[in-house]
Amino acid sequence: MSYFSLALTLIFVLIPLLLSKTFQLGLERDTIIATVRSIIQLLLIGYVLQFVFDSESYLFIFLMVAIMIGAATQNARKKGAAIKGITWKIAITLIFIEILTQGILIGFGITPPTAQYIISISGMVIGNSMVLSILFLNRFTAEMENHQDQTELILSLGGTPKQAIHSQLIAAIKASMIPTIESQKTVGLVQLPGMMSGQIIAGADPIQAVQFQLLILFLLLTNAAVTSIMLGFLSYPTLFNDRMQLVRKSE
Amino acid sequence: MQKTYNPAIHFQQVDFHAGNTHILKRVTGSFPQGRITTLVGPSGAGKTTLLKLCNGLISPDAGEIFIKNKPIGSYDPVELRRQVGIALQSAPMVGGTVMENLHLPFQLQGKKLEEKEAASLLDDVGLNQGFLGRNVKDLSGGQRQKVSIARTLVNHPEILLLDEITSSLDRTSTKEIEELIVKINTKYGTTIIWITHNLQQALKVADYTWVMMEGEVIETGESDLLKDPVNEKVRKFVKGEEA
Ligand SMILES: Nc1ncnc2c1ncn2[C@@H]1O[C@H](COP(=O)(O)OP(=O)(O)O)[C@@H](O)[C@H]1O
Ligand SMILES: [Mg+2]
């Protein structure tokens, strides 16, 4: 694509701007900010990736992945503000899932250990885990609040914290995993996954693009299960103290 | 003269806060073993908070609570809560049937509650065994309270804490529950601490009564103290309740 045709794509920004103005949606400012930010961020990352790919240095790959994990943690932690030490719990979960995924992929020789593969797959895995963490934390916090009387009941009858929180924990884990599983049922029928579309447009053989996309989809299943369950079991103990009481907000 | 009994529970200068609110203020006093004591007082006085302290659901910010002469902190929380049972004010239920709720205390210990035993507990609180398979969503407020009482009895607690358990019951049911609690008290020697807003109930069932207001215990003694209170605040409270 030439820079001239890239500039023409701004038509797709002008349309929502005009609509926002006509219907007084008040979204002009946000649209412009979003556009400018995406141009700067993506161009920047483009140059950074080019540099890292050219250097072929594991130090830079490691730094890239660390930055991704840091940014994803920063983003997800706000949803779990009620849980003590949530920042570390999310970070540990993301690090674990990254090591697990790359360990299997590179260990079994499924993908080569090059910057292209490691960084693109890491981006998908970490981004997906971040969304799952947010879904999980949102649902878990809501379940906790809505069923606090049940938690208290089970504790009052001599149940352990794990027993007292079990049904809420399971509900939140399931709720955060379901979108991943559901979206895979219709994949290819309703929507072509972004990465596959990208590869096809870039000229790759569709069958090869499909194979690679399948790898990603299966990977995301593991990702969903491990992220939700791990974050769940790391989170719930901090809601209780050593006297098996629900920790009060003021403490 | 008041006879002296071993205290089942003793409060020593107990303080409790939630955020900046001072909920219990230097509460001191004993609940005699094998006796029924009622807690009365306006809502917001701190009665529920006091009961939750006895069951270890919360801990005091200052002072000490003794259960059978041992500091409450020396008990394993799980053991404590099985010995000191509580029927919570809101009668919370876990989703599912009445049977599942009655089974819950045993399920938590990996034991099984026989259906016969569950039916007999239901019978004690005045519900027939047809209720076992009912979904708790379909129960009335009064029926929930009855199931909640029965569920608390599953563990056969030595000390029984009751938080306004007859507030949604009609007269007949209230009378049945009062008789049941008195029967448990005399048959098993269970110590009972019973929050009620019904002063007639306090007079009828309780050996002793504590009157609480704004986080303080302002009067304790034999329940007859409610008949002709000396304390001016108690007199006002009793008058207000009668009106
Ligand atoms: N977790 C809490 N946070 C803040 N305030 C509370 C909390 N629990 C109870 N309170 C307050 O403490 C006071 C006493 O409550 P409670 O023990 O339920 O009284 P009672 O059972 O006598 O009606 C009330 O003013 C109540 O609003
Ligand atoms: Mg209360």
Short mmCIF file of C-alpha atoms and ligand atoms in Angstrom, two decimals:
data_model
loop_
_atom_site.label_atom_id
_atom_site.label_comp_id
_atom_site.label_asym_id
_atom_site.label_seq_id
_atom_site.Cartn_x
_atom_site.Cartn_y
_atom_site.Cartn_z
CA MET A 1 0.00 0.00 0.00
CA SER A 2 1.39 3.43 -0.90
CA TYR A 3 1.40 6.33 1.55
CA PHE A 4 -1.13 8.03 -0.71
CA SER A 5 -3.65 5.19 -0.38
CA LEU A 6 -2.91 5.03 3.34
CA ALA A 7 -3.82 8.71 3.56
CA LEU A 8 -7.05 7.95 1.70
CA THR A 9 -8.05 5.55 4.48
CA LEU A 10 -8.67 8.63 6.60
CA ILE A 11 -12.04 8.74 4.79
CA PHE A 12 -13.02 6.03 7.26
CA VAL A 13 -12.27 8.44 10.07
CA LEU A 14 -14.13 11.33 8.46
CA ILE A 15 -17.37 9.36 8.19
CA PRO A 16 -17.82 8.79 11.95
CA LEU A 17 -16.69 12.38 12.62
CA LEU A 18 -19.41 13.73 10.32
CA LEU A 19 -22.00 11.37 11.79
CA SER A 20 -21.03 12.35 15.32
CA LYS A 21 -21.39 16.03 14.45
CA THR A 22 -24.72 15.60 12.62
CA PHE A 23 -26.31 13.54 15.38
CA GLN A 24 -24.58 15.43 18.20
CA LEU A 25 -23.03 12.30 19.65
CA GLY A 26 -20.20 14.35 21.10
CA LEU A 27 -17.63 11.76 20.11
CA GLU A 28 -15.50 13.95 17.81
CA ARG A 29 -12.76 14.61 20.35
CA ASP A 30 -12.42 10.96 21.35
CA THR A 31 -12.43 9.83 17.73
CA ILE A 32 -9.62 12.22 16.84
CA ILE A 33 -7.58 11.24 19.89
CA ALA A 34 -8.08 7.55 19.09
CA THR A 35 -7.00 8.09 15.48
CA VAL A 36 -3.89 10.05 16.35
CA ARG A 37 -2.90 7.61 19.07
CA SER A 38 -3.33 4.58 16.87
CA ILE A 39 -1.22 6.17 14.09
CA ILE A 40 1.62 7.06 16.48
CA GLN A 41 1.51 3.81 18.47
CA LEU A 42 1.36 1.50 15.48
CA LEU A 43 4.06 3.34 13.51
CA LEU A 44 6.25 3.27 16.59
CA ILE A 45 5.70 -0.42 17.18
CA GLY A 46 6.35 -1.04 13.48
CA TYR A 47 9.79 0.51 13.71
CA VAL A 48 10.52 -1.20 17.02
CA LEU A 49 9.53 -4.59 15.58
CA GLN A 50 11.66 -4.01 12.52
CA PHE A 51 14.60 -3.22 14.77
CA VAL A 52 14.05 -6.27 16.98
CA PHE A 53 13.55 -8.62 14.01
CA ASP A 54 16.72 -7.35 12.39
CA SER A 55 18.77 -7.63 15.54
CA GLU A 56 17.68 -11.22 16.21
CA SER A 57 18.77 -10.68 19.82
CA TYR A 58 17.01 -12.60 22.58
CA LEU A 59 17.58 -9.69 24.94
CA PHE A 60 15.31 -7.48 22.83
CA ILE A 61 12.73 -10.25 22.44
CA PHE A 62 12.73 -10.68 26.18
CA LEU A 63 12.35 -6.92 26.69
CA MET A 64 9.43 -6.76 24.24
CA VAL A 65 7.61 -9.58 26.01
CA ALA A 66 8.30 -7.99 29.41
CA ILE A 67 6.84 -4.70 28.22
CA MET A 68 3.74 -6.49 26.88
CA ILE A 69 3.24 -8.24 30.23
CA GLY A 70 3.76 -4.99 32.12
CA ALA A 71 1.24 -3.08 30.01
CA ALA A 72 -1.34 -5.89 30.18
CA THR A 73 -0.97 -6.14 33.97
CA GLN A 74 -1.34 -2.39 34.33
CA ASN A 75 -4.54 -2.54 32.30
CA ALA A 76 -6.16 -5.47 34.08
CA ARG A 77 -5.31 -4.63 37.70
CA LYS A 78 -7.86 -1.79 37.93
CA LYS A 79 -10.66 -4.36 37.80
CA GLY A 80 -9.34 -6.20 40.82
CA ALA A 81 -8.62 -3.25 43.10
CA ALA A 82 -10.53 -4.99 45.91
CA ILE A 83 -8.07 -7.90 45.93
CA LYS A 84 -4.81 -7.43 47.81
CA GLY A 85 -1.65 -7.80 45.71
CA ILE A 86 -3.68 -8.22 42.52
CA THR A 87 -0.93 -6.63 40.39
CA TRP A 88 1.51 -9.42 41.23
CA LYS A 89 -1.10 -12.10 40.87
CA ILE A 90 -1.94 -10.96 37.33
CA ALA A 91 1.74 -10.56 36.43
CA ILE A 92 2.59 -14.06 37.70
CA THR A 93 -0.35 -15.53 35.79
CA LEU A 94 0.72 -13.82 32.54
CA ILE A 95 4.35 -14.86 32.98
CA PHE A 96 3.31 -18.43 33.64
CA ILE A 97 1.05 -18.61 30.61
CA GLU A 98 3.77 -17.10 28.41
CA ILE A 99 6.37 -19.63 29.57
CA LEU A 100 3.90 -22.50 29.23
CA THR A 101 2.90 -21.54 25.68
CA GLN A 102 6.36 -20.83 24.35
CA GLY A 103 7.68 -23.88 26.17
CA ILE A 104 5.26 -26.16 24.33
CA LEU A 105 5.59 -24.41 20.95
CA ILE A 106 9.36 -24.21 20.90
CA GLY A 107 9.94 -27.35 22.96
CA PHE A 108 8.04 -29.57 20.53
CA GLY A 109 9.40 -27.66 17.55
CA ILE A 110 5.93 -26.51 16.50
CA THR A 111 7.18 -23.00 15.78
CA PRO A 112 10.76 -21.83 15.29
CA PRO A 113 12.34 -19.75 18.08
CA THR A 114 12.58 -16.58 16.00
CA ALA A 115 11.57 -13.04 16.91
CA GLN A 116 8.71 -13.07 14.36
CA TYR A 117 7.02 -16.08 15.92
CA ILE A 118 7.78 -15.43 19.58
CA ILE A 119 6.65 -11.83 19.54
CA SER A 120 3.49 -12.22 17.45
CA ILE A 121 2.31 -15.23 19.43
CA SER A 122 3.19 -13.57 22.73
CA GLY A 123 1.17 -10.54 21.73
CA MET A 124 -1.88 -12.68 21.08
CA VAL A 125 -1.47 -14.82 24.17
CA ILE A 126 -0.84 -11.95 26.56
CA GLY A 127 -3.56 -9.77 25.05
CA ASN A 128 -6.02 -12.61 25.32
CA SER A 129 -5.02 -13.37 28.90
CA MET A 130 -5.47 -9.72 29.78
CA VAL A 131 -9.02 -9.70 28.46
CA LEU A 132 -9.73 -12.95 30.31
CA SER A 133 -8.32 -11.54 33.53
CA ILE A 134 -10.57 -8.52 33.23
CA LEU A 135 -13.61 -10.71 32.54
CA PHE A 136 -12.75 -12.95 35.46
CA LEU A 137 -12.12 -10.14 37.93
CA ASN A 138 -15.30 -8.30 36.93
CA ARG A 139 -17.42 -11.38 37.39
CA PHE A 140 -15.67 -12.56 40.55
CA THR A 141 -16.07 -9.19 42.26
CA ALA A 142 -19.75 -9.10 41.32
CA GLU A 143 -20.34 -12.70 42.49
CA MET A 144 -18.62 -11.95 45.79
CA GLU A 145 -20.78 -8.91 46.43
CA ASN A 146 -24.05 -10.52 45.36
CA HIS A 147 -23.52 -13.67 47.40
CA GLN A 148 -21.75 -12.34 50.45
CA ASP A 149 -24.55 -13.68 52.65
CA GLN A 150 -23.91 -17.21 51.34
CA THR A 151 -20.20 -16.90 51.96
CA GLU A 152 -20.93 -15.76 55.49
CA LEU A 153 -23.43 -18.59 55.98
CA ILE A 154 -20.92 -21.28 55.01
CA LEU A 155 -18.24 -19.78 57.23
CA SER A 156 -20.72 -19.56 60.11
CA LEU A 157 -21.47 -23.28 59.76
CA GLY A 158 -17.79 -24.17 60.05
CA GLY A 159 -16.87 -24.21 56.37
CA THR A 160 -13.41 -23.24 55.15
CA PRO A 161 -12.79 -20.12 53.04
CA LYS A 162 -12.39 -22.34 50.00
CA GLN A 163 -15.76 -23.96 50.63
CA ALA A 164 -17.32 -20.57 51.33
CA ILE A 165 -16.21 -19.10 48.01
CA HIS A 166 -16.30 -22.22 45.85
CA SER A 167 -19.51 -21.62 43.90
CA GLN A 168 -18.66 -17.96 43.20
CA LEU A 169 -15.16 -18.90 42.09
CA ILE A 170 -16.43 -21.59 39.71
CA ALA A 171 -19.10 -19.27 38.31
CA ALA A 172 -16.51 -16.58 37.59
CA ILE A 173 -14.03 -19.02 36.04
CA LYS A 174 -16.72 -20.46 33.77
CA ALA A 175 -18.08 -17.06 32.80
CA SER A 176 -14.67 -15.84 31.73
CA MET A 177 -13.92 -18.99 29.69
CA ILE A 178 -17.23 -19.25 27.85
CA PRO A 179 -16.67 -16.41 25.32
CA THR A 180 -13.44 -18.06 24.11
CA ILE A 181 -15.13 -21.43 23.64
CA GLU A 182 -18.26 -19.95 22.05
CA SER A 183 -16.41 -17.77 19.57
CA GLN A 184 -14.48 -20.81 18.34
CA LYS A 185 -17.70 -22.58 17.44
CA THR A 186 -18.56 -19.98 14.78
CA VAL A 187 -15.07 -19.10 13.68
CA GLY A 188 -14.71 -19.13 9.89
CA LEU A 189 -18.48 -18.99 9.41
CA VAL A 190 -19.25 -15.58 10.84
CA GLN A 191 -15.84 -14.01 11.01
CA LEU A 192 -12.38 -14.63 9.73
CA PRO A 193 -9.90 -14.23 12.56
CA GLY A 194 -7.87 -11.04 12.25
CA MET A 195 -4.54 -12.71 11.93
CA MET A 196 -5.68 -15.08 9.23
CA SER A 197 -7.18 -12.22 7.20
CA GLY A 198 -3.91 -10.36 7.57
CA GLN A 199 -1.86 -13.31 6.34
CA ILE A 200 -4.16 -13.90 3.38
CA ILE A 201 -4.07 -10.25 2.37
CA ALA A 202 -0.28 -10.32 2.68
CA GLY A 203 -0.34 -13.12 0.12
CA ALA A 204 0.01 -16.28 2.19
CA ASP A 205 -1.49 -19.57 1.06
CA PRO A 206 -4.99 -19.76 2.66
CA ILE A 207 -4.46 -23.36 3.83
CA GLN A 208 -1.26 -22.42 5.55
CA ALA A 209 -2.99 -19.41 7.11
CA VAL A 210 -5.71 -21.73 8.37
CA GLN A 211 -3.22 -24.14 9.89
CA PHE A 212 -1.54 -21.36 11.73
CA GLN A 213 -4.85 -19.94 12.88
CA LEU A 214 -5.88 -23.34 14.23
CA LEU A 215 -2.73 -23.41 16.28
CA ILE A 216 -3.62 -20.02 17.72
CA LEU A 217 -7.21 -21.01 18.48
CA PHE A 218 -6.17 -24.16 20.36
CA LEU A 219 -3.58 -22.18 22.18
CA LEU A 220 -6.20 -19.71 23.29
CA LEU A 221 -8.27 -22.53 24.81
CA THR A 222 -5.39 -23.48 27.09
CA ASN A 223 -4.85 -19.84 27.68
CA ALA A 224 -8.43 -19.29 28.80
CA ALA A 225 -8.51 -22.25 31.17
CA VAL A 226 -5.12 -21.64 32.73
CA THR A 227 -5.54 -17.87 33.13
CA SER A 228 -8.96 -18.02 34.81
CA ILE A 229 -8.20 -20.92 37.09
CA MET A 230 -4.79 -19.70 38.12
CA LEU A 231 -5.92 -16.14 38.78
CA GLY A 232 -8.94 -17.49 40.67
CA PHE A 233 -6.93 -19.66 43.00
CA LEU A 234 -4.35 -16.92 43.54
CA SER A 235 -7.04 -14.34 44.32
CA TYR A 236 -9.50 -15.90 46.71
CA PRO A 237 -7.25 -16.48 49.76
CA THR A 238 -6.58 -12.76 50.15
CA LEU A 239 -10.29 -12.17 50.74
CA PHE A 240 -10.00 -14.00 54.06
CA ASN A 241 -7.76 -13.61 57.09
CA ASP A 242 -6.16 -16.37 59.15
CA ARG A 243 -9.19 -16.51 61.46
CA MET A 244 -11.21 -17.57 58.39
CA GLN A 245 -13.11 -14.30 58.36
CA LEU A 246 -14.03 -12.19 55.35
CA VAL A 247 -11.55 -9.32 55.30
CA ARG A 248 -13.35 -6.05 55.91
CA LYS A 249 -12.69 -3.19 53.50
CA SER A 250 -11.32 -0.88 56.21
CA GLU A 251 -8.55 -3.31 57.21
CA MET B 1 -30.33 -13.50 95.08
CA GLN B 2 -29.08 -14.38 91.60
CA LYS B 3 -27.46 -17.80 91.49
CA THR B 4 -24.01 -17.94 89.93
CA TYR B 5 -23.44 -20.05 86.83
CA ASN B 6 -20.39 -20.92 84.84
CA PRO B 7 -20.19 -18.47 81.94
CA ALA B 8 -20.50 -20.16 78.55
CA ILE B 9 -19.37 -16.91 76.95
CA HIS B 10 -17.73 -13.95 78.64
CA PHE B 11 -17.08 -10.52 77.12
CA GLN B 12 -14.29 -8.43 78.63
CA GLN B 13 -14.19 -4.76 77.54
CA VAL B 14 -14.98 -5.65 73.92
CA ASP B 15 -14.73 -2.94 71.29
CA PHE B 16 -15.71 -3.22 67.65
CA HIS B 17 -15.43 -0.68 64.84
CA ALA B 18 -16.44 -0.68 61.17
CA GLY B 19 -14.50 2.08 59.45
CA ASN B 20 -15.02 5.14 61.60
CA THR B 21 -18.19 3.88 63.29
CA HIS B 22 -17.80 2.69 66.83
CA ILE B 23 -20.28 -0.18 66.86
CA LEU B 24 -19.61 -1.89 70.21
CA LYS B 25 -18.27 0.12 73.14
CA ARG B 26 -16.44 -1.66 75.95
CA VAL B 27 -18.98 -4.45 76.25
CA THR B 28 -18.48 -6.53 79.42
CA GLY B 29 -20.67 -9.36 80.69
CA SER B 30 -21.38 -13.08 80.78
CA PHE B 31 -23.85 -15.49 79.25
CA PRO B 32 -24.50 -18.27 81.78
CA GLN B 33 -24.04 -21.85 80.66
CA GLY B 34 -27.19 -23.84 79.99
CA ARG B 35 -29.45 -20.78 80.20
CA ILE B 36 -31.42 -18.66 77.78
CA THR B 37 -30.40 -15.02 77.53
CA THR B 38 -32.18 -12.57 75.25
CA LEU B 39 -30.65 -9.46 73.73
CA VAL B 40 -33.09 -6.62 73.22
CA GLY B 41 -32.69 -3.04 72.09
CA PRO B 42 -33.46 -0.71 69.19
CA SER B 43 -32.21 -1.68 65.74
CA GLY B 44 -28.67 -0.53 65.12
CA ALA B 45 -27.78 -1.12 68.79
CA GLY B 46 -25.10 -3.66 67.84
CA LYS B 47 -26.91 -6.89 68.73
CA THR B 48 -26.14 -8.73 65.49
CA THR B 49 -22.52 -7.61 65.70
CA LEU B 50 -22.27 -9.06 69.22
CA LEU B 51 -23.66 -12.40 68.03
CA LYS B 52 -21.25 -12.60 65.09
CA LEU B 53 -18.37 -12.01 67.50
CA CYS B 54 -19.46 -15.07 69.52
CA ASN B 55 -19.37 -17.29 66.40
CA GLY B 56 -15.99 -15.90 65.32
CA LEU B 57 -17.31 -14.43 62.05
CA ILE B 58 -15.64 -11.19 63.17
CA SER B 59 -13.06 -10.42 65.84
CA PRO B 60 -12.99 -7.59 68.39
CA ASP B 61 -10.71 -4.61 67.84
CA ALA B 62 -9.98 -4.50 71.57
CA GLY B 63 -10.89 -6.56 74.61
CA GLU B 64 -11.25 -10.32 74.88
CA ILE B 65 -14.00 -12.89 74.44
CA PHE B 66 -13.85 -16.15 76.41
CA ILE B 67 -15.74 -19.26 75.33
CA LYS B 68 -15.99 -21.72 78.22
CA ASN B 69 -13.22 -19.80 80.01
CA LYS B 70 -10.78 -20.05 77.12
CA PRO B 71 -9.90 -17.07 74.87
CA ILE B 72 -11.84 -17.31 71.63
CA GLY B 73 -8.58 -16.99 69.68
CA SER B 74 -7.35 -20.30 71.12
CA TYR B 75 -10.08 -22.21 69.27
CA ASP B 76 -9.72 -23.43 65.71
CA PRO B 77 -12.30 -21.30 63.80
CA VAL B 78 -13.93 -24.35 62.21
CA GLU B 79 -14.32 -26.16 65.55
CA LEU B 80 -15.59 -23.01 67.24
CA ARG B 81 -18.26 -22.42 64.62
CA ARG B 82 -19.52 -25.99 64.85
CA GLN B 83 -19.85 -25.71 68.63
CA VAL B 84 -21.27 -22.19 68.57
CA GLY B 85 -24.02 -22.29 65.96
CA ILE B 86 -25.75 -19.20 64.60
CA ALA B 87 -29.06 -18.70 62.81
CA LEU B 88 -28.40 -15.51 60.86
CA GLN B 89 -30.93 -12.68 60.75
CA SER B 90 -31.47 -12.80 56.97
CA ALA B 91 -31.81 -16.63 56.92
CA PRO B 92 -29.55 -16.91 53.86
CA MET B 93 -29.88 -20.05 51.70
CA VAL B 94 -27.57 -21.70 49.23
CA GLY B 95 -29.24 -22.29 45.87
CA GLY B 96 -31.11 -25.59 45.58
CA THR B 97 -33.55 -27.57 47.66
CA VAL B 98 -34.42 -27.52 51.35
CA MET B 99 -32.67 -30.89 51.66
CA GLU B 100 -29.48 -29.47 50.15
CA ASN B 101 -29.58 -26.65 52.67
CA LEU B 102 -30.11 -29.01 55.60
CA HIS B 103 -27.31 -31.21 54.30
CA LEU B 104 -24.92 -28.26 54.01
CA PRO B 105 -23.40 -28.35 57.55
CA PHE B 106 -22.56 -32.05 57.11
CA GLN B 107 -21.50 -31.67 53.49
CA LEU B 108 -18.86 -29.17 54.64
CA GLN B 109 -17.44 -31.93 56.86
CA GLY B 110 -17.70 -34.63 54.20
CA LYS B 111 -20.51 -36.37 56.11
CA LYS B 112 -23.94 -37.40 54.92
CA LEU B 113 -27.20 -36.31 56.52
CA GLU B 114 -29.76 -39.11 56.39
CA GLU B 115 -33.09 -38.15 54.90
CA LYS B 116 -34.86 -39.45 58.00
CA GLU B 117 -32.86 -37.12 60.20
CA ALA B 118 -33.53 -34.17 57.89
CA ALA B 119 -37.26 -34.93 57.96
CA SER B 120 -37.26 -35.10 61.73
CA LEU B 121 -35.46 -31.72 61.99
CA LEU B 122 -38.05 -30.21 59.66
CA ASP B 123 -40.76 -31.68 61.81
CA ASP B 124 -39.18 -30.02 64.89
CA VAL B 125 -39.49 -26.58 63.29
CA GLY B 126 -43.04 -27.25 62.11
CA LEU B 127 -42.58 -28.12 58.44
CA ASN B 128 -43.68 -31.44 56.98
CA GLN B 129 -41.22 -33.62 55.10
CA GLY B 130 -42.80 -32.74 51.78
CA PHE B 131 -40.68 -29.62 51.98
CA LEU B 132 -37.41 -31.55 51.58
CA GLY B 133 -37.54 -31.45 47.79
CA ARG B 134 -38.79 -27.88 47.56
CA ASN B 135 -36.59 -25.29 45.93
CA VAL B 136 -35.67 -22.63 48.51
CA LYS B 137 -36.61 -19.95 45.97
CA ASP B 138 -40.25 -20.93 46.49
CA LEU B 139 -40.27 -20.57 50.29
CA SER B 140 -41.97 -17.75 52.16
CA GLY B 141 -39.98 -15.62 54.58
CA GLY B 142 -41.29 -17.57 57.55
CA GLN B 143 -40.53 -20.93 55.95
CA ARG B 144 -36.97 -19.80 55.23
CA GLN B 145 -36.54 -18.86 58.87
CA LYS B 146 -37.70 -22.32 59.90
CA VAL B 147 -35.30 -24.04 57.48
CA SER B 148 -32.52 -21.78 58.72
CA ILE B 149 -33.18 -22.81 62.35
CA ALA B 150 -33.28 -26.50 61.42
CA ARG B 151 -30.03 -26.14 59.50
CA THR B 152 -28.31 -24.55 62.50
CA LEU B 153 -29.41 -27.52 64.64
CA VAL B 154 -27.77 -30.08 62.31
CA ASN B 155 -24.38 -29.60 64.02
CA HIS B 156 -25.95 -29.98 67.50
CA PRO B 157 -24.17 -26.86 68.77
CA GLU B 158 -23.45 -26.50 72.51
CA ILE B 159 -24.16 -22.79 72.23
CA LEU B 160 -26.96 -21.58 70.01
CA LEU B 161 -27.10 -17.99 68.71
CA LEU B 162 -30.46 -16.88 67.32
CA ASP B 163 -30.87 -13.59 65.46
CA GLU B 164 -34.53 -12.48 65.28
CA ILE B 165 -35.62 -15.93 64.14
CA THR B 166 -39.33 -15.34 64.59
CA SER B 167 -39.58 -11.92 62.95
CA SER B 168 -41.46 -13.23 59.88
CA LEU B 169 -43.52 -15.87 61.67
CA ASP B 170 -47.20 -15.80 62.57
CA ARG B 171 -48.31 -16.27 66.18
CA THR B 172 -48.79 -20.03 66.00
CA SER B 173 -45.42 -20.63 64.38
CA THR B 174 -43.74 -18.25 66.80
CA LYS B 175 -45.15 -20.19 69.70
CA GLU B 176 -43.98 -23.49 68.18
CA ILE B 177 -40.45 -22.17 67.71
CA GLU B 178 -40.37 -20.77 71.25
CA GLU B 179 -41.38 -24.18 72.58
CA LEU B 180 -38.77 -25.89 70.41
CA ILE B 181 -35.94 -23.65 71.64
CA VAL B 182 -36.97 -24.07 75.29
CA LYS B 183 -37.12 -27.83 74.73
CA ILE B 184 -33.61 -27.90 73.24
CA ASN B 185 -32.41 -25.85 76.18
CA THR B 186 -33.86 -28.16 78.81
CA LYS B 187 -33.18 -31.43 76.99
CA TYR B 188 -29.54 -30.84 75.95
CA GLY B 189 -28.56 -28.04 78.34
CA THR B 190 -27.76 -25.89 75.30
CA THR B 191 -26.77 -22.31 76.11
CA ILE B 192 -28.92 -19.93 74.11
CA ILE B 193 -28.40 -16.30 73.18
CA TRP B 194 -31.46 -14.96 71.43
CA ILE B 195 -31.91 -11.56 69.82
CA THR B 196 -35.54 -10.52 69.75
CA HIS B 197 -37.48 -7.33 69.29
CA ASN B 198 -40.46 -8.95 70.96
CA LEU B 199 -40.29 -8.07 74.67
CA GLN B 200 -43.13 -10.47 75.52
CA GLN B 201 -41.00 -13.21 74.01
CA ALA B 202 -38.02 -12.16 76.15
CA LEU B 203 -40.17 -12.30 79.28
CA LYS B 204 -41.63 -15.64 78.30
CA VAL B 205 -38.56 -17.64 77.23
CA ALA B 206 -35.49 -16.05 78.75
CA ASP B 207 -33.85 -16.45 82.12
CA TYR B 208 -31.75 -13.35 81.56
CA THR B 209 -31.92 -10.29 79.35
CA TRP B 210 -29.38 -7.74 78.15
CA VAL B 211 -30.63 -4.37 76.99
CA MET B 212 -28.37 -2.75 74.39
CA MET B 213 -28.39 0.77 72.98
CA GLU B 214 -25.95 2.50 70.67
CA GLY B 215 -23.28 -0.13 71.12
CA GLU B 216 -23.48 -0.25 74.89
CA VAL B 217 -24.99 -2.74 77.28
CA ILE B 218 -27.07 -0.53 79.53
CA GLU B 219 -28.80 -3.15 81.66
CA THR B 220 -28.48 -6.86 82.39
CA GLY B 221 -30.31 -9.14 84.78
CA GLU B 222 -33.19 -11.55 85.07
CA SER B 223 -35.74 -10.92 82.34
CA ASP B 224 -38.21 -9.52 84.84
CA LEU B 225 -36.20 -6.31 84.68
CA LEU B 226 -38.30 -5.50 81.61
CA LYS B 227 -41.51 -5.44 83.63
CA ASP B 228 -40.75 -2.40 85.71
CA PRO B 229 -37.41 -0.96 84.60
CA VAL B 230 -35.47 1.22 87.02
CA ASN B 231 -33.08 2.54 84.41
CA GLU B 232 -34.62 5.57 82.70
CA LYS B 233 -33.40 4.65 79.18
CA VAL B 234 -34.73 1.10 79.51
CA ARG B 235 -38.05 2.43 80.78
CA LYS B 236 -38.34 4.67 77.71
CA PHE B 237 -37.40 1.81 75.36
CA VAL B 238 -39.96 -0.57 76.91
CA LYS B 239 -42.66 2.13 76.74
CA GLY B 240 -41.82 2.73 73.07
CA GLU B 241 -42.05 -0.98 72.25
CA GLU B 242 -45.42 -1.29 73.96
CA ALA B 243 -46.89 1.65 72.08
N1 LIG C 1 -19.93 -3.99 58.12
C1 LIG C 1 -20.43 -2.85 58.62
N2 LIG C 1 -19.96 -1.67 58.16
C2 LIG C 1 -20.44 -0.51 58.63
N3 LIG C 1 -21.38 -0.42 59.58
C3 LIG C 1 -21.89 -1.55 60.07
C4 LIG C 1 -21.44 -2.83 59.63
N4 LIG C 1 -22.14 -3.78 60.29
C5 LIG C 1 -22.96 -3.11 61.12
N5 LIG C 1 -22.82 -1.77 60.99
C6 LIG C 1 -23.52 -0.73 61.75
O1 LIG C 1 -23.38 -1.07 63.12
C7 LIG C 1 -24.53 -0.75 63.84
C8 LIG C 1 -25.00 -1.98 64.59
O2 LIG C 1 -25.43 -2.96 63.68
P1 LIG C 1 -26.10 -4.32 64.14
O3 LIG C 1 -25.13 -5.05 64.98
O4 LIG C 1 -26.59 -4.99 62.93
O5 LIG C 1 -27.32 -3.81 65.03
P2 LIG C 1 -28.67 -4.54 65.46
O6 LIG C 1 -28.54 -5.99 65.16
O7 LIG C 1 -28.77 -4.25 66.91
O8 LIG C 1 -29.76 -3.90 64.69
C9 LIG C 1 -25.54 -0.24 62.84
O9 LIG C 1 -25.52 1.17 62.91
C10 LIG C 1 -25.00 -0.72 61.51
O10 LIG C 1 -25.35 0.17 60.50
MG MG C 2 -29.64 -7.20 63.87
#
